[in-house]
CSV table of C-alpha atoms and ligand atoms in Angstrom, one decimal:
chain,number,residue,atom,x,y,z
A,702,MET,CA,220.9,-32.1,-56.5
A,703,LYS,CA,221.5,-31.9,-52.8
A,704,ILE,CA,225.1,-32.5,-51.8
A,705,GLY,CA,226.8,-32.9,-48.4
A,706,ILE,CA,230.4,-31.8,-47.7
A,707,LEU,CA,232.8,-32.7,-45.0
A,708,THR,CA,236.4,-31.8,-44.2
A,709,SER,CA,238.4,-34.5,-42.3
A,710,GLY,CA,241.9,-35.2,-41.0
A,711,GLY,CA,244.4,-32.4,-40.2
A,712,ASP,CA,243.4,-29.0,-41.5
A,713,ALA,CA,245.3,-27.5,-44.4
A,714,PRO,CA,245.2,-23.9,-45.7
A,715,GLY,CA,242.8,-23.9,-48.7
A,716,LEU,CA,240.0,-26.1,-47.2
A,717,ASN,CA,237.6,-23.1,-47.1
A,718,ALA,CA,238.4,-22.3,-50.8
A,719,VAL,CA,237.5,-25.8,-51.7
A,720,ILE,CA,234.1,-25.5,-49.9
A,721,ARG,CA,233.5,-22.1,-51.6
A,722,GLY,CA,234.4,-23.5,-55.0
A,723,ILE,CA,231.9,-26.3,-54.7
A,724,VAL,CA,229.1,-24.3,-53.1
A,725,TYR,CA,229.4,-21.2,-55.2
A,726,THR,CA,229.5,-23.1,-58.5
A,727,GLY,CA,226.7,-25.4,-57.4
A,728,ILE,CA,224.4,-22.6,-56.4
A,729,GLN,CA,225.3,-20.1,-59.1
A,730,VAL,CA,225.4,-22.4,-62.1
A,731,TYR,CA,223.2,-25.3,-61.2
A,732,GLY,CA,220.9,-24.2,-58.4
A,733,HIS,CA,222.0,-27.2,-56.2
A,734,GLU,CA,221.6,-27.3,-52.4
A,735,PHE,CA,224.3,-28.0,-49.9
A,736,VAL,CA,224.8,-29.1,-46.3
A,737,GLY,CA,228.1,-29.2,-44.4
A,738,PHE,CA,228.8,-31.9,-41.8
A,739,LEU,CA,230.6,-30.6,-38.8
A,740,ASN,CA,234.0,-32.1,-37.7
A,741,GLY,CA,234.5,-34.6,-40.5
A,742,TRP,CA,233.0,-38.1,-40.4
A,743,LYS,CA,232.0,-37.5,-36.8
A,744,GLY,CA,229.4,-35.0,-38.0
A,745,VAL,CA,228.2,-37.5,-40.6
A,746,CYS,CA,227.8,-40.2,-38.0
A,747,GLU,CA,226.2,-37.9,-35.5
A,748,GLN,CA,224.2,-36.1,-38.2
A,749,THR,CA,225.3,-32.7,-37.2
A,750,ALA,CA,224.7,-30.8,-40.4
A,751,THR,CA,224.4,-27.2,-41.3
A,752,PRO,CA,223.0,-25.6,-44.5
A,753,LEU,CA,225.6,-24.1,-46.7
A,754,GLU,CA,224.3,-21.1,-48.6
A,755,ARG,CA,225.9,-18.1,-50.2
A,756,ALA,CA,226.0,-16.3,-46.9
A,757,GLN,CA,228.1,-19.0,-45.3
A,758,ILE,CA,230.8,-19.1,-48.0
A,759,MET,CA,231.1,-15.4,-48.6
A,760,GLY,CA,234.8,-14.3,-48.5
A,761,ILE,CA,236.0,-17.5,-46.9
A,762,SER,CA,238.6,-18.5,-49.6
A,763,LYS,CA,241.2,-16.4,-47.9
A,764,GLN,CA,240.5,-17.8,-44.4
A,765,GLY,CA,242.7,-20.5,-42.9
A,766,GLY,CA,241.3,-23.6,-41.2
A,767,THR,CA,237.9,-25.0,-42.1
A,768,ILE,CA,234.5,-23.4,-41.4
A,769,LEU,CA,233.1,-27.0,-41.0
A,770,GLY,CA,235.7,-28.1,-38.4
A,771,THR,CA,237.6,-31.3,-38.7
A,772,SER,CA,238.5,-34.5,-36.8
A,773,ARG,CA,240.3,-37.8,-37.4
A,774,THR,CA,237.1,-39.8,-36.7
A,775,ASN,CA,236.8,-43.1,-38.6
A,776,PRO,CA,233.2,-43.7,-39.7
A,777,PHE,CA,233.7,-47.4,-39.4
A,778,GLU,CA,234.0,-47.1,-35.6
A,779,PHE,CA,230.7,-45.2,-35.5
A,780,GLY,CA,228.2,-47.2,-37.5
A,781,GLY,CA,230.0,-47.6,-40.8
A,782,VAL,CA,228.0,-48.2,-44.0
A,783,PRO,CA,224.5,-48.5,-42.5
A,784,ARG,CA,224.8,-45.4,-40.5
A,785,VAL,CA,226.3,-43.2,-43.3
A,786,ARG,CA,223.6,-44.5,-45.7
A,787,GLU,CA,220.9,-43.7,-43.1
A,788,VAL,CA,222.2,-40.2,-42.6
A,789,LEU,CA,222.4,-39.5,-46.4
A,790,GLU,CA,218.8,-40.7,-46.7
A,791,GLN,CA,217.5,-38.7,-43.8
A,792,GLN,CA,219.2,-35.6,-45.1
A,793,GLY,CA,217.9,-36.3,-48.6
A,794,LEU,CA,221.4,-36.2,-50.1
A,795,ASP,CA,222.3,-37.3,-53.6
A,796,ALA,CA,226.1,-37.1,-53.0
A,797,LEU,CA,228.8,-36.6,-50.5
A,798,ILE,CA,232.1,-34.7,-51.2
A,799,ALA,CA,234.8,-35.8,-48.7
A,800,ILE,CA,237.8,-33.5,-48.5
A,801,GLY,CA,240.7,-35.2,-46.7
A,802,GLY,CA,243.9,-37.1,-46.6
A,803,GLU,CA,244.7,-40.8,-46.9
A,804,GLY,CA,242.6,-41.9,-44.0
A,805,THR,CA,239.5,-40.0,-45.2
A,806,LEU,CA,239.9,-41.3,-48.8
A,807,ALA,CA,240.4,-44.8,-47.5
A,808,ALA,CA,237.1,-44.6,-45.6
A,809,ALA,CA,235.4,-43.0,-48.6
A,810,LYS,CA,236.6,-45.9,-50.8
A,811,ARG,CA,235.2,-48.5,-48.4
A,812,LEU,CA,231.9,-46.6,-48.3
A,813,THR,CA,231.6,-46.3,-52.1
A,814,ASP,CA,232.5,-50.0,-52.5
A,815,GLU,CA,229.2,-50.6,-50.6
A,816,GLY,CA,227.3,-48.3,-53.1
A,817,LEU,CA,227.4,-44.9,-51.4
A,818,PRO,CA,227.7,-41.9,-53.7
A,819,ILE,CA,231.0,-40.2,-52.7
A,820,VAL,CA,233.7,-38.2,-54.5
A,821,GLY,CA,236.9,-37.0,-52.9
A,822,VAL,CA,239.2,-34.0,-52.8
A,823,PRO,CA,242.8,-34.9,-51.7
A,824,LYS,CA,244.3,-32.8,-48.9
A,825,THR,CA,247.6,-32.8,-47.0
A,826,VAL,CA,250.2,-30.1,-46.3
A,827,ASP,CA,252.8,-32.8,-46.6
A,828,ASN,CA,252.2,-33.2,-50.3
A,829,ASP,CA,252.7,-37.0,-50.0
A,830,LEU,CA,249.5,-38.2,-51.6
A,831,SER,CA,250.0,-40.2,-54.8
A,832,ALA,CA,248.0,-39.5,-58.0
A,833,THR,CA,248.1,-35.7,-57.7
A,834,ASP,CA,251.1,-33.5,-58.4
A,835,TYR,CA,250.4,-31.0,-55.6
A,836,THR,CA,247.9,-30.8,-52.8
A,837,PHE,CA,246.6,-27.4,-51.6
A,838,GLY,CA,248.1,-26.2,-48.4
A,839,PHE,CA,251.6,-27.4,-49.4
A,840,ASP,CA,252.5,-24.1,-51.0
A,841,THR,CA,251.4,-22.1,-47.9
A,842,ALA,CA,253.4,-24.4,-45.6
A,843,VAL,CA,256.5,-24.0,-47.8
A,844,GLN,CA,256.1,-20.2,-47.8
A,845,ILE,CA,255.7,-20.1,-44.0
A,846,ALA,CA,258.7,-22.4,-43.5
A,847,THR,CA,260.8,-20.3,-46.0
A,848,ASP,CA,259.9,-17.0,-44.2
A,849,SER,CA,260.8,-18.6,-40.9
A,850,MET,CA,264.2,-19.8,-42.1
A,851,ASP,CA,264.9,-16.4,-43.5
A,852,ARG,CA,264.3,-15.0,-40.0
A,853,LEU,CA,266.4,-17.8,-38.4
A,854,ARG,CA,269.2,-16.9,-40.7
A,855,THR,CA,269.5,-13.3,-39.5
A,856,THR,CA,269.6,-14.2,-35.9
A,857,GLY,CA,272.0,-17.1,-36.7
A,858,ASP,CA,274.2,-14.7,-38.6
A,859,SER,CA,274.3,-12.2,-35.7
A,860,HIS,CA,275.5,-14.8,-33.2
A,861,GLY,CA,277.5,-17.0,-35.5
A,862,ARG,CA,275.2,-19.9,-34.6
A,863,CYS,CA,274.0,-23.0,-36.5
A,864,MET,CA,270.2,-22.7,-36.8
A,865,ILE,CA,268.0,-25.8,-37.2
A,866,ALA,CA,264.5,-25.4,-38.6
A,867,GLU,CA,262.3,-28.5,-38.0
A,868,VAL,CA,259.4,-28.6,-40.5
A,869,MET,CA,256.4,-30.9,-41.0
A,870,GLY,CA,256.7,-34.1,-42.9
A,871,ARG,CA,256.1,-37.3,-40.9
A,872,HIS,CA,256.9,-39.7,-43.8
A,873,VAL,CA,258.2,-37.5,-46.6
A,874,GLY,CA,260.5,-34.5,-47.0
A,875,TRP,CA,258.7,-32.3,-49.5
A,876,ILE,CA,258.3,-29.3,-47.2
A,877,ALA,CA,261.9,-29.5,-46.0
A,878,LEU,CA,263.2,-29.9,-49.6
A,879,HIS,CA,261.3,-26.9,-51.0
A,880,SER,CA,261.6,-24.5,-48.1
A,881,GLY,CA,265.3,-25.6,-47.6
A,882,MET,CA,266.1,-24.9,-51.2
A,883,ALA,CA,264.2,-21.6,-51.2
A,884,ALA,CA,265.9,-20.4,-48.0
A,885,GLY,CA,269.3,-21.6,-49.2
A,886,ALA,CA,269.8,-24.1,-46.3
A,887,HIS,CA,273.3,-25.6,-46.1
A,888,CYS,CA,271.8,-29.0,-45.3
A,889,ILE,CA,268.4,-30.5,-45.9
A,890,LEU,CA,267.4,-33.7,-44.0
A,891,ILE,CA,264.4,-35.8,-45.1
A,892,PRO,CA,263.0,-39.1,-44.1
A,893,GLU,CA,263.7,-40.7,-47.5
A,894,ARG,CA,267.4,-40.2,-47.1
A,895,LYS,CA,269.0,-41.4,-43.9
A,896,THR,CA,272.2,-39.4,-43.3
A,897,SER,CA,275.1,-39.8,-40.9
A,898,LEU,CA,275.9,-37.3,-38.1
A,899,ASP,CA,279.4,-37.0,-39.6
A,900,GLN,CA,278.0,-36.0,-43.0
A,901,ILE,CA,275.7,-33.4,-41.4
A,902,CYS,CA,278.6,-32.0,-39.3
A,903,ASP,CA,280.7,-31.8,-42.5
A,904,TRP,CA,278.0,-29.7,-44.2
A,905,VAL,CA,277.7,-27.5,-41.1
A,906,THR,CA,281.4,-26.9,-40.7
A,907,SER,CA,282.0,-26.2,-44.3
A,908,ALA,CA,279.3,-23.5,-44.3
A,909,ARG,CA,280.9,-22.0,-41.2
A,910,ASP,CA,284.3,-22.2,-42.9
A,911,ARG,CA,282.9,-20.2,-45.8
A,912,GLY,CA,281.9,-17.5,-43.3
A,913,ARG,CA,278.2,-18.5,-43.2
A,914,ALA,CA,276.0,-19.2,-40.2
A,915,PRO,CA,274.9,-22.8,-41.0
A,916,LEU,CA,271.2,-23.3,-41.6
A,917,VAL,CA,269.8,-26.8,-41.4
A,918,ALA,CA,266.3,-27.7,-42.6
A,919,VAL,CA,265.0,-31.0,-41.2
A,920,ALA,CA,261.7,-32.8,-41.7
A,921,GLU,CA,260.1,-34.1,-38.5
A,922,GLY,CA,260.3,-37.7,-39.8
A,923,PHE,CA,264.0,-37.7,-40.5
A,924,SER,CA,266.3,-40.1,-38.6
A,925,LEU,CA,270.0,-40.5,-38.6
A,926,ASP,CA,271.4,-43.4,-40.6
A,927,SER,CA,272.2,-45.1,-37.2
A,928,MET,CA,269.8,-44.4,-34.4
A,929,THR,CA,272.4,-45.7,-32.0
A,930,ASP,CA,274.2,-42.3,-32.7
A,931,VAL,CA,271.2,-40.7,-31.1
A,932,HIS,CA,270.7,-43.0,-28.2
A,933,SER,CA,274.4,-43.0,-27.2
A,934,GLU,CA,275.0,-39.3,-27.7
A,935,ARG,CA,271.6,-37.7,-27.1
A,936,GLY,CA,272.2,-37.6,-23.4
A,937,LEU,CA,270.1,-36.9,-20.4
A,938,ASP,CA,268.4,-33.7,-19.3
A,939,ALA,CA,269.0,-31.9,-16.0
A,940,PHE,CA,266.7,-34.4,-14.2
A,941,GLY,CA,268.5,-37.5,-15.6
A,942,ARG,CA,265.7,-38.2,-18.1
A,943,PRO,CA,266.3,-38.8,-21.8
A,944,ARG,CA,266.0,-35.5,-23.6
A,945,LEU,CA,262.6,-35.1,-25.2
A,946,GLY,CA,261.6,-33.1,-28.2
A,947,GLY,CA,261.6,-33.5,-32.0
A,948,ILE,CA,264.5,-34.4,-34.3
A,949,GLY,CA,265.6,-30.8,-34.5
A,950,GLU,CA,266.1,-30.6,-30.7
A,951,MET,CA,267.7,-33.9,-30.8
A,952,LEU,CA,270.2,-32.9,-33.4
A,953,ALA,CA,271.2,-29.5,-31.9
A,954,PRO,CA,273.4,-30.8,-29.0
A,955,LEU,CA,274.9,-33.5,-31.3
A,956,ILE,CA,276.0,-30.9,-33.8
A,957,GLU,CA,277.2,-28.5,-31.2
A,958,ASP,CA,279.3,-31.2,-29.4
A,959,ARG,CA,280.8,-32.4,-32.6
A,960,THR,CA,281.5,-29.1,-34.4
A,961,GLY,CA,281.9,-26.7,-31.5
A,962,ILE,CA,279.4,-24.4,-33.2
A,963,GLU,CA,276.7,-23.1,-30.9
A,964,THR,CA,273.4,-24.5,-32.2
A,965,ARG,CA,269.7,-23.7,-31.7
A,966,ALA,CA,266.7,-25.6,-32.9
A,967,THR,CA,263.2,-24.2,-33.7
A,968,THR,CA,260.2,-26.5,-34.3
A,969,LEU,CA,257.8,-24.7,-36.6
A,970,GLY,CA,255.0,-27.1,-35.9
A,971,HIS,CA,251.4,-26.1,-36.6
A,972,ILE,CA,252.3,-22.5,-37.6
A,973,GLN,CA,252.9,-24.1,-41.0
A,974,ARG,CA,249.2,-25.1,-41.2
A,975,GLY,CA,247.7,-21.9,-39.8
A,976,GLY,CA,246.7,-18.6,-41.3
A,977,THR,CA,245.7,-17.5,-44.8
A,978,PRO,CA,246.5,-19.7,-47.8
A,979,THR,CA,248.8,-18.4,-50.6
A,980,ALA,CA,247.2,-17.2,-53.8
A,981,TYR,CA,248.4,-20.5,-55.5
A,982,ASP,CA,246.6,-22.6,-52.8
A,983,ARG,CA,243.4,-20.6,-53.1
A,984,VAL,CA,243.3,-21.0,-56.8
A,985,LEU,CA,244.2,-24.7,-56.7
A,986,ALA,CA,241.7,-25.4,-53.9
A,987,THR,CA,238.9,-23.5,-55.7
A,988,ARG,CA,239.5,-25.4,-59.0
A,989,LEU,CA,239.6,-28.7,-57.1
A,990,GLY,CA,236.3,-27.9,-55.4
A,991,MET,CA,234.7,-27.0,-58.8
A,992,ALA,CA,236.0,-30.2,-60.4
A,993,ALA,CA,234.7,-32.3,-57.4
A,994,LEU,CA,231.3,-30.8,-57.9
A,995,HIS,CA,231.4,-31.7,-61.6
A,996,ALA,CA,232.5,-35.2,-60.7
A,997,ALA,CA,229.5,-35.5,-58.3
A,998,ILE,CA,227.1,-34.2,-61.0
A,999,ALA,CA,228.5,-36.8,-63.4
A,1000,GLY,CA,228.1,-39.6,-60.8
A,1001,GLU,CA,231.8,-40.4,-60.7
A,1002,TRP,CA,231.5,-42.2,-57.3
A,1003,GLY,CA,234.7,-43.7,-55.9
A,1004,ARG,CA,236.9,-41.1,-57.6
A,1005,MET,CA,238.9,-38.1,-56.4
A,1006,VAL,CA,240.0,-35.0,-58.2
A,1007,ALA,CA,243.7,-34.7,-58.9
A,1008,LEU,CA,246.1,-32.2,-60.4
A,1009,ARG,CA,248.3,-33.3,-63.3
A,1010,GLY,CA,250.5,-30.5,-64.6
A,1011,THR,CA,248.0,-27.6,-64.8
A,1012,ASP,CA,244.9,-29.7,-65.5
A,1013,ILE,CA,242.5,-31.4,-63.1
A,1014,PHE,CA,241.3,-35.0,-63.7
A,1015,THR,CA,239.5,-37.6,-61.7
A,1016,VAL,CA,241.2,-40.8,-60.6
A,1017,PRO,CA,240.0,-43.8,-58.6
A,1018,PHE,CA,240.5,-43.5,-54.8
A,1019,GLU,CA,242.8,-46.5,-54.8
A,1020,ASP,CA,245.4,-44.6,-56.9
A,1021,ALA,CA,246.0,-42.4,-53.9
A,1022,LEU,CA,246.0,-45.1,-51.3
A,1023,GLY,CA,248.8,-47.3,-49.9
A,1024,LYS,CA,251.7,-45.6,-51.6
A,1025,LEU,CA,253.1,-42.3,-50.5
A,1026,LYS,CA,254.6,-39.9,-53.0
A,1027,THR,CA,258.1,-39.6,-51.7
A,1028,VAL,CA,260.9,-37.3,-52.8
A,1029,PRO,CA,262.8,-38.9,-55.7
A,1030,ASP,CA,266.5,-39.3,-55.3
A,1031,GLU,CA,267.2,-37.0,-58.3
A,1032,ARG,CA,265.2,-34.2,-56.6
A,1033,TYR,CA,267.3,-34.6,-53.4
A,1034,ASP,CA,270.6,-34.8,-55.3
A,1035,GLU,CA,269.7,-31.6,-57.2
A,1036,ALA,CA,269.1,-29.8,-53.9
A,1037,ARG,CA,272.3,-31.3,-52.4
A,1038,ILE,CA,274.5,-29.5,-55.0
A,1039,LEU,CA,273.5,-26.3,-53.3
A,1040,PHE,CA,274.6,-27.4,-49.8
A,1041,GLY,CA,278.1,-26.1,-50.7
B,712,LIG,O1,249.8,-34.9,-42.1
B,712,LIG,C1,249.9,-33.5,-41.9
B,712,LIG,C2,250.6,-33.2,-40.7
B,712,LIG,O2,250.6,-31.8,-40.6
B,712,LIG,C3,252.0,-33.8,-40.5
B,712,LIG,O3,253.0,-33.0,-41.2
B,712,LIG,C4,252.1,-33.7,-39.0
B,712,LIG,O4,253.0,-34.7,-38.5
B,712,LIG,C5,250.7,-34.0,-38.5
B,712,LIG,O5,249.8,-33.7,-39.5
B,712,LIG,C6,250.3,-33.4,-37.2
B,712,LIG,O6,249.1,-33.9,-36.8
B,712,LIG,P1,248.2,-33.2,-35.7
B,712,LIG,O7,247.7,-31.9,-36.2
B,712,LIG,O8,247.1,-34.2,-35.5
B,712,LIG,O9,249.1,-33.1,-34.5
C-alpha cells in the first residue's frame, strides 16, 4: 500500500510519535510506502508532499511539534472532494491518515462520505474530543502547567501574593482541573462551572487565612457567573481603554480589590504545547499511530482510532463530532473538596 499522512489544526506534543508509529510499523512489518503532506489539508490541496522513509522518522518521537507542519486550512475552501481525489490519484495513494482535532475530523468525514479512503487519529491538548478517553498532548500540557504552578507557588509564598495561572482550555477545563489538582490550587475555575467573584474571593481569603499564598488555576474559557461583574469592575487602563488580556489578567485586579491581597496573573499560553512530549504521550501517540495504520490496512474508512481504558478501538468519525467531552460535575466537586 501507499499511504499519505497529514497533521492538521493546532499542534500537540506527540504528533511526531504518531507519524513514527505509522511509518515505522508500515515499513518494517508490511513494506508499505508513505508520503507526508506539508501543513495539513493545505499540503493536500496544493499537493506539497514529501516521501516519508526510515531516515525521516528516526528519533522523532521525543520531538515536540510536527515534522510535517500544520495549518487550520479547510480542504472544502480549496477544491474539496474533486481536488483531494485528484491528488490521491496523482500520488498513487491507497489511503490517507488524517491526524487532527474536531475540524480535521469533520473535514475527513465529509470526504469519506464521498468515497475517499481516510482514517483519523484524534488530537487536542484540551482533551475535549468525545469518543476517546484521552488525547495525546494532554498529559504533557498538564505536566507543564503543574510545573509552572509549582514555580508560581514559591514566588507567591515569598511575597504573600495570590498567584493566578491561566491555562489552555477554550471550551473545557480538563487541563485546569488536572494541573490545579496536581499543584494543590486553592481554586480551580473552568468553563463548565460558572462561579461568582464572591465565591472565588472566599476561597482566596480562606487560603490566606490558613497561612497559604493563594494559588488560582483558571482555564482560558472560564467566565464569571455574571459578566457584568467584569464589565463594571474590570476598569480602564492608563490610557482610558478597557483592560485587555485573558481571564487571568482580568481576574487579578478584581481579586486584589476585593480581598486586599496583592495578585499577579501568568498566562501559560503556547508553552503548554511546546517541547518534548511526556513518556505517556509518546506511548499513547505511538500506539494510536500503529492502530491507525492497521485501520487503513483493514479499509476502515470513515473511522478514527480511540482510547478506551488501556485499549485502542476504532469508532466512526461522527462519534467524536458535535459534542465536546466536558468535565463532569462529580469530577469538579471531587477537586473542590481540596480547595480548603
Ligand atoms: O485547541 C487547542 C488550543 O491549544 C486551545 O487550548 C487554544 O485556545 C487554542 O488551541 C490556541 O490556538 P492557536 O494556536 O491557533 O492560537
